[in-house]
mmCIF file of C-alpha atoms in Angstrom:
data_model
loop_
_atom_site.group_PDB
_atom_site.id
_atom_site.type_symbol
_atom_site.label_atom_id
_atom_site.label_comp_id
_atom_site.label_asym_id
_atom_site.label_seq_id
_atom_site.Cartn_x
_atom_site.Cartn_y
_atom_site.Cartn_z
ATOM 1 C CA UNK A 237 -38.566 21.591 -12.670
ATOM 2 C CA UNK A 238 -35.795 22.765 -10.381
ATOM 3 C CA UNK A 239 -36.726 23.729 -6.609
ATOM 4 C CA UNK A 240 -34.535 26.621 -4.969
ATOM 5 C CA UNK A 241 -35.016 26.851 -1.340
ATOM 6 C CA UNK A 242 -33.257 29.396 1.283
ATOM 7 C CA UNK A 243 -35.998 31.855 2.346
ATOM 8 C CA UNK A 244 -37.660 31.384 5.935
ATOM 9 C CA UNK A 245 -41.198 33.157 4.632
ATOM 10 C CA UNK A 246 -43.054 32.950 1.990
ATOM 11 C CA UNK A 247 -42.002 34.216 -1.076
ATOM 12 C CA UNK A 248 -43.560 37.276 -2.271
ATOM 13 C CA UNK A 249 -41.596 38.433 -5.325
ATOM 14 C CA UNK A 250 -38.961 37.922 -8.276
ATOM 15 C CA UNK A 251 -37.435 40.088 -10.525
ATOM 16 C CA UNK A 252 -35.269 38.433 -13.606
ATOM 17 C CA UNK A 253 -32.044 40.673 -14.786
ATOM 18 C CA UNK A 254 -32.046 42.039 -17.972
ATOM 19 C CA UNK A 255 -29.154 40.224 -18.646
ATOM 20 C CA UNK A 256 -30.917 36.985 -17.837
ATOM 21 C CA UNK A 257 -28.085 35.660 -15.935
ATOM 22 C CA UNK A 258 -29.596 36.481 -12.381
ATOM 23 C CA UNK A 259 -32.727 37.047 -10.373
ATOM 24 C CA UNK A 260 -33.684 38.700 -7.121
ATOM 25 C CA UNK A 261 -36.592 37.658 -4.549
ATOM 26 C CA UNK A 262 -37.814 39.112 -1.450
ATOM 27 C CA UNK A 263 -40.355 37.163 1.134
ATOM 28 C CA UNK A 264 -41.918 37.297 4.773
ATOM 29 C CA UNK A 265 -38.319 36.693 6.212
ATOM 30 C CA UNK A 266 -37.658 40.431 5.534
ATOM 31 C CA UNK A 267 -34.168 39.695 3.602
ATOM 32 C CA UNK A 268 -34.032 39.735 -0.614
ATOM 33 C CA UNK A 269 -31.645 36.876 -2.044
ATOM 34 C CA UNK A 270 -29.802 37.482 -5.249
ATOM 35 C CA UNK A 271 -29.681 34.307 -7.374
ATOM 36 C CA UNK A 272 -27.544 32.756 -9.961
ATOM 37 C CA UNK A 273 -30.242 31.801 -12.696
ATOM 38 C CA UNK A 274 -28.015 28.941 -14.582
ATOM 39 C CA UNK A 275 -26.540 27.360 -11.818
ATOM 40 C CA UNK A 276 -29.522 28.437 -9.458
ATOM 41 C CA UNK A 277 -26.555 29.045 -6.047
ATOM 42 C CA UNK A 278 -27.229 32.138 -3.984
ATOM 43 C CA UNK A 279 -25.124 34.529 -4.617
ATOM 44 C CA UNK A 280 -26.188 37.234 -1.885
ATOM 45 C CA UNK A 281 -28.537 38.343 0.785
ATOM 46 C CA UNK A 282 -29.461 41.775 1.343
ATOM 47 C CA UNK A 283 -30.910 42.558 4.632
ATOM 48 C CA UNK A 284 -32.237 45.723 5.660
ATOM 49 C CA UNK A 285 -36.368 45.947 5.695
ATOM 50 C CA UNK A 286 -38.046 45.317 8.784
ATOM 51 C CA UNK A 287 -41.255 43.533 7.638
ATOM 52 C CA UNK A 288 -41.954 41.350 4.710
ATOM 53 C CA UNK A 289 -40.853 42.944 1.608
ATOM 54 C CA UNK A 290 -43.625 42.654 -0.823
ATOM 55 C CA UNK A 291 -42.327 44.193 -4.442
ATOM 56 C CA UNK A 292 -39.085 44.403 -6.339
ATOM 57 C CA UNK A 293 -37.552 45.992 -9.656
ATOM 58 C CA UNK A 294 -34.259 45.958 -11.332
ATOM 59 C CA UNK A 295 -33.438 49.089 -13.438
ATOM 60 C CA UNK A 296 -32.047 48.188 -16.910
ATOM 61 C CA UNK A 297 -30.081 51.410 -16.907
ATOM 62 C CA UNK A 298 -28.182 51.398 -14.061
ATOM 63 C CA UNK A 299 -27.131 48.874 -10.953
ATOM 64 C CA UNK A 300 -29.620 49.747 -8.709
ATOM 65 C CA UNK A 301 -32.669 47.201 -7.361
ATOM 66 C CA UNK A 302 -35.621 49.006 -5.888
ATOM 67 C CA UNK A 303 -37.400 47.105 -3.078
ATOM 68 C CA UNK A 304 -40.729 47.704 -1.326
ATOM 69 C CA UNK A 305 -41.614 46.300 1.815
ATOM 70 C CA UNK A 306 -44.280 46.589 4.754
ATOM 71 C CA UNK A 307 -42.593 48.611 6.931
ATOM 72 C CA UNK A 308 -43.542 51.789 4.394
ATOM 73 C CA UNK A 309 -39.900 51.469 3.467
ATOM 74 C CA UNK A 310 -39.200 52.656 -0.591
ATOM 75 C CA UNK A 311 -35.404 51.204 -0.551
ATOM 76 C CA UNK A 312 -32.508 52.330 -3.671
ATOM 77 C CA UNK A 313 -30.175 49.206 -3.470
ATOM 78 C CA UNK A 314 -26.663 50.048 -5.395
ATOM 79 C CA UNK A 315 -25.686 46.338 -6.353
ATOM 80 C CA UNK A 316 -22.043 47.642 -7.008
ATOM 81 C CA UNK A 317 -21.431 48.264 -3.249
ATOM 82 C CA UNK A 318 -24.726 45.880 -2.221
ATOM 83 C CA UNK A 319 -25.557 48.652 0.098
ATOM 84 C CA UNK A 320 -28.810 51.047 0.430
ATOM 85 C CA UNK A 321 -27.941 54.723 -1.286
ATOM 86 C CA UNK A 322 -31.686 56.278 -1.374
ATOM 87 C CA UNK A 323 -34.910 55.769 -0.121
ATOM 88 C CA UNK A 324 -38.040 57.257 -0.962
ATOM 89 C CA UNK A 325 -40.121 58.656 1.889
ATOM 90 C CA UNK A 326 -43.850 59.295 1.836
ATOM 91 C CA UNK A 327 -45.794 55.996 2.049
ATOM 92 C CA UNK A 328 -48.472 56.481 5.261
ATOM 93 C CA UNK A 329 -48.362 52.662 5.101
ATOM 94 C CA UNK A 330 -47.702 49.359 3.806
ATOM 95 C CA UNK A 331 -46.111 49.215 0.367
ATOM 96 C CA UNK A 332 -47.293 46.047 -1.781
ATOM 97 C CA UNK A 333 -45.887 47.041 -5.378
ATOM 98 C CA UNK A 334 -43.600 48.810 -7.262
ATOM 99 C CA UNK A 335 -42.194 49.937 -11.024
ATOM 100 C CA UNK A 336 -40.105 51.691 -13.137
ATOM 101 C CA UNK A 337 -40.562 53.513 -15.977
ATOM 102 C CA UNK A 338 -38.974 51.280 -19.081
ATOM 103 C CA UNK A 339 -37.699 54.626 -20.590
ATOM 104 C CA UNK A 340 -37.115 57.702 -17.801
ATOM 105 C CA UNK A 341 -35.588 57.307 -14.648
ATOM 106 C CA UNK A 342 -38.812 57.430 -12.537
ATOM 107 C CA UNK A 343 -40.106 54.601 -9.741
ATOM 108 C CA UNK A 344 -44.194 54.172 -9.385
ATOM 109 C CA UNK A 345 -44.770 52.474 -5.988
ATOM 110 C CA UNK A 346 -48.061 51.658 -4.758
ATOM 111 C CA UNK A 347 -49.810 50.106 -1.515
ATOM 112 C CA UNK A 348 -52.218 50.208 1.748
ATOM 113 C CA UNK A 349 -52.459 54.016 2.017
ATOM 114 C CA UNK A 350 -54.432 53.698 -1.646
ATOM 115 C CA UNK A 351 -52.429 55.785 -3.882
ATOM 116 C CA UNK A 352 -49.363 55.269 -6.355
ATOM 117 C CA UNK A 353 -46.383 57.485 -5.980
ATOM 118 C CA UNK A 354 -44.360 58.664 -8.719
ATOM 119 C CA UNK A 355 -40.565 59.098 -8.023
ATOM 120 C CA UNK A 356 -37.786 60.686 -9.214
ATOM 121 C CA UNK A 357 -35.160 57.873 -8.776
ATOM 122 C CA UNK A 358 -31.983 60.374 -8.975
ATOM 123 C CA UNK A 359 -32.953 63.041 -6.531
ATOM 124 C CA UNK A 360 -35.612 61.048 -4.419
ATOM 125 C CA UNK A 361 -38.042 63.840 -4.826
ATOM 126 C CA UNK A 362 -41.836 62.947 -5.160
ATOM 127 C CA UNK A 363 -43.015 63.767 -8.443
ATOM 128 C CA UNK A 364 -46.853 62.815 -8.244
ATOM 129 C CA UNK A 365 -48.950 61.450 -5.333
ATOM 130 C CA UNK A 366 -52.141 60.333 -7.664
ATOM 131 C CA UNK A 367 -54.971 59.526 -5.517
ATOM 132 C CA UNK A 368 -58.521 57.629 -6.943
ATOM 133 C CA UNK A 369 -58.324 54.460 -5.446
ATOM 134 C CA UNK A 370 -60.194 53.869 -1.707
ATOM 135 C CA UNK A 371 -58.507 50.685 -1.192
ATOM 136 C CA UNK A 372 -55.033 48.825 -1.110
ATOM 137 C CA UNK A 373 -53.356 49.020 -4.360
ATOM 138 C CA UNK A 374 -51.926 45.424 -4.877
ATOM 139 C CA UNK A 375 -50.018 45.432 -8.380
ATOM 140 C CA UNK A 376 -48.645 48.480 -10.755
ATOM 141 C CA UNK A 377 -47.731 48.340 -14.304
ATOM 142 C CA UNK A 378 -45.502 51.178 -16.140
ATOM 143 C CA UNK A 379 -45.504 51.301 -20.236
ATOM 144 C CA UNK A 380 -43.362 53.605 -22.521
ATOM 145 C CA UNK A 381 -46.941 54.048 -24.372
ATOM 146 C CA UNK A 382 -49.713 55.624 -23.286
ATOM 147 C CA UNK A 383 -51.668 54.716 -20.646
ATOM 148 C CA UNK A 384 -48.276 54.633 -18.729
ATOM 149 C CA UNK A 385 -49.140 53.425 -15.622
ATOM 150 C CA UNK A 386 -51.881 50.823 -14.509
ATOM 151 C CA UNK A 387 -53.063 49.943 -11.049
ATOM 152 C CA UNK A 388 -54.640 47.210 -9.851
ATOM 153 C CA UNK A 389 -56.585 47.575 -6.169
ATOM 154 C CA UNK A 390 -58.695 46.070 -3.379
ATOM 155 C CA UNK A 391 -61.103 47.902 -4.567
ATOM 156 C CA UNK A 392 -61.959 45.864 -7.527
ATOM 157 C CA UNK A 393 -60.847 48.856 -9.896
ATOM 158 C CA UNK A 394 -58.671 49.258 -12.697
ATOM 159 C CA UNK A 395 -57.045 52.351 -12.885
ATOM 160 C CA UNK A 396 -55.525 53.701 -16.303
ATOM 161 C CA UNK A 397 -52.926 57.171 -15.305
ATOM 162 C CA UNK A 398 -52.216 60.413 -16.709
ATOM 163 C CA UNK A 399 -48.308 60.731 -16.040
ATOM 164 C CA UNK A 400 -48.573 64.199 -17.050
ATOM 165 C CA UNK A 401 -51.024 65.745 -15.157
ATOM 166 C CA UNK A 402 -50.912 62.809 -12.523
ATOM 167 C CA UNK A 403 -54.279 62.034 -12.509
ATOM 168 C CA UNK A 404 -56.773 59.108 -13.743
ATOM 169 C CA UNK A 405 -57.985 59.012 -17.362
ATOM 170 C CA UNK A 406 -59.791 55.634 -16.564
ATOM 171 C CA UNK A 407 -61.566 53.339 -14.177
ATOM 172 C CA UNK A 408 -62.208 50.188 -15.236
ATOM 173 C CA UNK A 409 -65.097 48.541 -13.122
ATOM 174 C CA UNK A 410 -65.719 44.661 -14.689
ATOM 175 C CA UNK A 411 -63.778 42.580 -12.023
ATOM 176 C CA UNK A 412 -66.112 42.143 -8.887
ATOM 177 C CA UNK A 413 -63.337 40.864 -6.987
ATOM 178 C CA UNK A 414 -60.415 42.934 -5.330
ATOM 179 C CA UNK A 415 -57.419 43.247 -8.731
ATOM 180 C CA UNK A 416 -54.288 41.321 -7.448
ATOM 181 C CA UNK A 417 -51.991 41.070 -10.831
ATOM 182 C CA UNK A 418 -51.678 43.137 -13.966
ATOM 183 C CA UNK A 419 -49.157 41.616 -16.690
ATOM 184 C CA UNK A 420 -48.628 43.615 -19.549
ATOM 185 C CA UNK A 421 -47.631 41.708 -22.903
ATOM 186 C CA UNK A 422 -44.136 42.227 -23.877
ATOM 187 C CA UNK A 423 -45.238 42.490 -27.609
ATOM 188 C CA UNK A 424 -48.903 43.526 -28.121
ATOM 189 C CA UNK A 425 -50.675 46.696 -26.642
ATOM 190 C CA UNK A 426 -52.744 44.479 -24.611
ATOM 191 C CA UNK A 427 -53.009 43.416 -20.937
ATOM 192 C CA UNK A 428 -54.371 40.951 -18.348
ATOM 193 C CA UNK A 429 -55.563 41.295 -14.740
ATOM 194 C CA UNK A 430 -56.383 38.897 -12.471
ATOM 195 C CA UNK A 431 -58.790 38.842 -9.383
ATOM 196 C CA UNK A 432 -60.857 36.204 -7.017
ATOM 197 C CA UNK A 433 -63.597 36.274 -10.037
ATOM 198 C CA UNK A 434 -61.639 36.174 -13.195
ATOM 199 C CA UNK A 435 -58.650 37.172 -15.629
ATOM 200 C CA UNK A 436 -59.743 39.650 -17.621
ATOM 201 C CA UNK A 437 -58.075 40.796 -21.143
ATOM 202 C CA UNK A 438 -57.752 44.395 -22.117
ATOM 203 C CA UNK A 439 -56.665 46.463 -24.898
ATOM 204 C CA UNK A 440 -54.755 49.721 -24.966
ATOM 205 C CA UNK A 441 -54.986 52.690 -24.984
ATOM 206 C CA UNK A 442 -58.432 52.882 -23.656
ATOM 207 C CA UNK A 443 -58.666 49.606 -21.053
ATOM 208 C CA UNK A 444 -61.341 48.085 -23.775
ATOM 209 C CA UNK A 445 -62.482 45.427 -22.205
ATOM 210 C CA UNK A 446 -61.465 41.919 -24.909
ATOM 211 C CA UNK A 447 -61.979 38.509 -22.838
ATOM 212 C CA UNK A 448 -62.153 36.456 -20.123
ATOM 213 C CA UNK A 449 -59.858 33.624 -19.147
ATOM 214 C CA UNK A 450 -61.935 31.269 -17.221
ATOM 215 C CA UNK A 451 -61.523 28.228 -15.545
ATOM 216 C CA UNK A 452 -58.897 29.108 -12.816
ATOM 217 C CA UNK A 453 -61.717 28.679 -9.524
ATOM 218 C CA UNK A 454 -59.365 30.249 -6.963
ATOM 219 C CA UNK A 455 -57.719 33.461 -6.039
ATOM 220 C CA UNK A 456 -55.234 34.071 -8.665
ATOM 221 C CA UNK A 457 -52.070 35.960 -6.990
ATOM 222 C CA UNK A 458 -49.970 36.392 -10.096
ATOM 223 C CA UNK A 459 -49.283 36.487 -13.657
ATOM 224 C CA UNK A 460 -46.681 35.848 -16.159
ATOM 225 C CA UNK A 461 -46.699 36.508 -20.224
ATOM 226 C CA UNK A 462 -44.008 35.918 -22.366
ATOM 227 C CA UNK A 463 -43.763 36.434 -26.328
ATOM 228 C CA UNK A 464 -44.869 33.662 -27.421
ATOM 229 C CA UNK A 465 -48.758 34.476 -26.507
ATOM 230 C CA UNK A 466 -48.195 32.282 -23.359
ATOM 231 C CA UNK A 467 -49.871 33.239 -19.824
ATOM 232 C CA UNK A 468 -49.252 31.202 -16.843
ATOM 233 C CA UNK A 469 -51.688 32.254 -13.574
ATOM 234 C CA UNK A 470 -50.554 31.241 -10.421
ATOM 235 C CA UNK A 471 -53.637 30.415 -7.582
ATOM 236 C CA UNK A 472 -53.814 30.196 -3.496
ATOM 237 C CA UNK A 473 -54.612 26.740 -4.119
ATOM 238 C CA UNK A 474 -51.313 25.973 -5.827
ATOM 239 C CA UNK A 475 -52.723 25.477 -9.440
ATOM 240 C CA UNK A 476 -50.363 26.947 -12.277
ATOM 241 C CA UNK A 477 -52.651 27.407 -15.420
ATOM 242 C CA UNK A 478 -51.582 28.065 -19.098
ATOM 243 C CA UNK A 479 -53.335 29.819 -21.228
ATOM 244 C CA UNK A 480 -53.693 30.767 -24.963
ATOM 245 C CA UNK A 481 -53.158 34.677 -24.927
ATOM 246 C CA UNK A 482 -55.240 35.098 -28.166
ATOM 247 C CA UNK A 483 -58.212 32.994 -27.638
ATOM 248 C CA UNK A 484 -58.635 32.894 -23.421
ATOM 249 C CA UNK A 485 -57.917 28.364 -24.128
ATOM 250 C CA UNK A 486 -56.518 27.058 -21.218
ATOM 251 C CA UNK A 487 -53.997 24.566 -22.382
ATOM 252 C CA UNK A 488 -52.245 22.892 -19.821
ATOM 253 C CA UNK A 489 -52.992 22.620 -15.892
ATOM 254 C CA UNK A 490 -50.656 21.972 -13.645
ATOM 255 C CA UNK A 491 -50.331 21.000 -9.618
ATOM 256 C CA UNK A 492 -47.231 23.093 -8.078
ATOM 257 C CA UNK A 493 -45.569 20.210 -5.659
ATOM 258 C CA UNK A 494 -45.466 21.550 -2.270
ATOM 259 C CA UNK A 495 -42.261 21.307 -0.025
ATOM 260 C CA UNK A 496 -42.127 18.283 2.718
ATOM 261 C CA UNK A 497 -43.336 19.343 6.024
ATOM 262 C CA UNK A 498 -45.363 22.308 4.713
ATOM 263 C CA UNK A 499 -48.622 22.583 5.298
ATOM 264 C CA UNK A 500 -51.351 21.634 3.117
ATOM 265 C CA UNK A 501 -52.805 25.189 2.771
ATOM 266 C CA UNK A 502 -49.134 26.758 2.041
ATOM 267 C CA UNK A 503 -49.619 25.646 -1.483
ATOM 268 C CA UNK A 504 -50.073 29.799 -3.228
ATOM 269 C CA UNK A 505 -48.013 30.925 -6.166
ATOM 270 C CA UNK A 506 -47.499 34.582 -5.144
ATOM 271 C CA UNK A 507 -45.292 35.318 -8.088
ATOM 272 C CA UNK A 508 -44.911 34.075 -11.021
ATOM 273 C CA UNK A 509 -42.261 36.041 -13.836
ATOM 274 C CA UNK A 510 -40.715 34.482 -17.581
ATOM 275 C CA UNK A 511 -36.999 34.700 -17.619
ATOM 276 C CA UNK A 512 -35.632 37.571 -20.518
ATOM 277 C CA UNK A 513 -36.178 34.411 -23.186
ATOM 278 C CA UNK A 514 -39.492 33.233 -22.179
ATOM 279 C CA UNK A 515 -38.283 29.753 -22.117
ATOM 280 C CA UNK A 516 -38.203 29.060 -17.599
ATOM 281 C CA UNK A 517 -40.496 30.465 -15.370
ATOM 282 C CA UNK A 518 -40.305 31.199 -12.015
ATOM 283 C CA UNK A 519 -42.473 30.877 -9.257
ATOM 284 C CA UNK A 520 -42.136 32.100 -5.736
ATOM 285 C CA UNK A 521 -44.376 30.208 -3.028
ATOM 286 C CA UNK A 522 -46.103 29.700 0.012
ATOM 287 C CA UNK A 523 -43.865 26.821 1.117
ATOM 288 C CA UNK A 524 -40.908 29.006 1.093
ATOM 289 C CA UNK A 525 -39.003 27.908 -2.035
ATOM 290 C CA UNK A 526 -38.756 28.494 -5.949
ATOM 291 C CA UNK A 527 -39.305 26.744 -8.557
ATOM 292 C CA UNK A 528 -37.843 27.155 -11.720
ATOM 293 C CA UNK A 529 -40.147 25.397 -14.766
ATOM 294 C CA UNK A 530 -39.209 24.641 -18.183
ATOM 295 C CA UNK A 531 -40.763 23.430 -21.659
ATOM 296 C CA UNK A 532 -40.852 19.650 -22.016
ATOM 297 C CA UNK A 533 -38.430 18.870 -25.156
ATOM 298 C CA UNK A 534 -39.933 15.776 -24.952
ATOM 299 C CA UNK A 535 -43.563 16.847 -25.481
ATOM 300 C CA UNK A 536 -45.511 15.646 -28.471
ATOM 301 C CA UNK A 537 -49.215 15.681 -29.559
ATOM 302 C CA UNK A 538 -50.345 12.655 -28.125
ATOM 303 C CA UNK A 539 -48.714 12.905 -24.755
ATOM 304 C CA UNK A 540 -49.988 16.387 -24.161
ATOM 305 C CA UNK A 541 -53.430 16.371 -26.319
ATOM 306 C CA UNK A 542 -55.104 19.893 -26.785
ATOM 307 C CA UNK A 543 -58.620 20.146 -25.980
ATOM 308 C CA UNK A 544 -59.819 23.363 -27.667
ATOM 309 C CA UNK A 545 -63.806 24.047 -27.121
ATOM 310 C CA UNK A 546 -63.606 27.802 -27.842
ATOM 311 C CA UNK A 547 -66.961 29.936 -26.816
ATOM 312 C CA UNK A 548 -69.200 30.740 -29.515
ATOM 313 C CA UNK A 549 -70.602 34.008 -28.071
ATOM 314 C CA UNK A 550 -67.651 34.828 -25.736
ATOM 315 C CA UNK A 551 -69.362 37.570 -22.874
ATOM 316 C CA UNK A 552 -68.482 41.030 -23.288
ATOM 317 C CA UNK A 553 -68.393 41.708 -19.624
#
């Protein structure tokens, strides 16, 4: 485990390159650092929100980082001249998440005022204001296939979108608990969400509800799947969990080590994101640093035993 330290918040999100040779975070302390992911040195600081910038994205097309803050603020970053070129106006209020589309040039950003906004990322021009949820919408996901964007609220809803017609096909009702994480799988037509209550495992196209992860007894702020059927939850307690994407079996449990001098309760993974080879991952905390976690080359059978009770009847709810 490697710790990376330099924000003065807490640390609210990452975004890995495509290129896999650097990553971006943004935090409480209103600035978003651009890191070297070998060497792990900073190798810039962007400042321009005014309140704690909450989401981030990095297009794969072009050299432009998208950032999403509290202050409302929708922010086009040009990484060639590390200054801002757009932003995207519209937002009544706080704005917690963002996307982009993996194949058209369009931004989904999401937050307090309840609704996700579709942009166009070249002109700035608001493509789709789709309204359903009553509550703050915490987490988006966009997909090339169909359903193409997912939201995730504070209203305990799961929300399934018609890009088209910008409106909802689906609501998806099972978590009791307000929906703080969506990870899609990088290889299946499946994905997870995550709430106070559970993690919850859907298929595509038609959010059909598949299984619960359980065992993670706190409120789970993020999610992370890589290709290898691995997902890692990250919990306001600290706790990291890994789990067996196929069968829901939580494999390994681990304690995330808190900074000296932080307080006991700044212990939360708020992010948690695979490198491009699903080999590191990287979590963004409470106690103002990141970590950067790795496989154990060392690890054998006997010094990490698997204990795999599955459920008989696993519940369909």
């Amino acid at each position: 485990m490697k710790v990376i330290s330099g924000h003065t918040g807490w640390v609210r999100t990452i975004a890995v390159d495509h290129t896999n040779e650097w990553f971006a975070t943004g935090g409480d302390d209103r600035v978003i650092k651009i890191w070297d992911l070998a060497s792990s040195q900073l190798k810039l600081t962007l400042t321009g929100h005014i309140s704690a910038v909450k989401g981030l994205a990095i297009s794969k097309t072009s050299p432009y980082l998208f950032s999403v803050a509290d202050d409302k603020m929708v922010k086009c970053w040009d990484l060639e001249t590390n200054q801002v070129i757009r932003h995207y106006h519209g937002h009544l209020s706080g704005v917690y998440s963002c996307a982009l589309h993996p194949r058209l040039d369009i931004l989904f950003s999401g937050g307090r005022d309840g609704t996700v906004r579709v942009w166009d990322m070249r002109t700035k021009n608001q493509i789709h204001c789709m309204a359903g949820h009553n509550h703050t919408v915490h987490t988006i996901a966009a997909q090339a296939a169909e359903p193409q964007v997912i939201s995730g609220s504070q209203d305990c809803t799961i929300r399934l979108w018609d890009l088209r017609k910008g409106q909802s096909l689906k609501t998806l009702t099972n978590h009791k608990k307000g929906v703080r994480c969506i990870a899609l799988h990088p290889v299946e037509y499946t994905f997870a969400s995550c709430s106070a209550d559970n993690i919850k495992k859907w298929k595509c196209p038609q959010g059909d509800f598949m299984h619960n992860f359980r065992g993670h007894e706190t409120i789970v702020h993020s999610l992370a799947v890589n290709e290898d059927g691995v997902l890692v939850s990250g919990g306001d307690n600290g706790t990291i969990k890994l789990w067996d994407w196929a069968t829901g079996h939580l494999f390994q449990d681990m304690d995330t080590i808190a900074q000296p001098g932080s307080l006991e309760a700044e212990a939360a993974v708020f992010a948690a994101v695979f490198d491009q080879s699903g080999t590191r991952l990287l979590t963004g905390e409470a106690d103002k640093t990141i970590k950067i976690w790795r496989e154990d080359p060392d690890a054998t059978p006997q010094t990490h035993p698997t204990r795999f009770q599955p459920e008989m009847v696993p519940k369909r709810y």
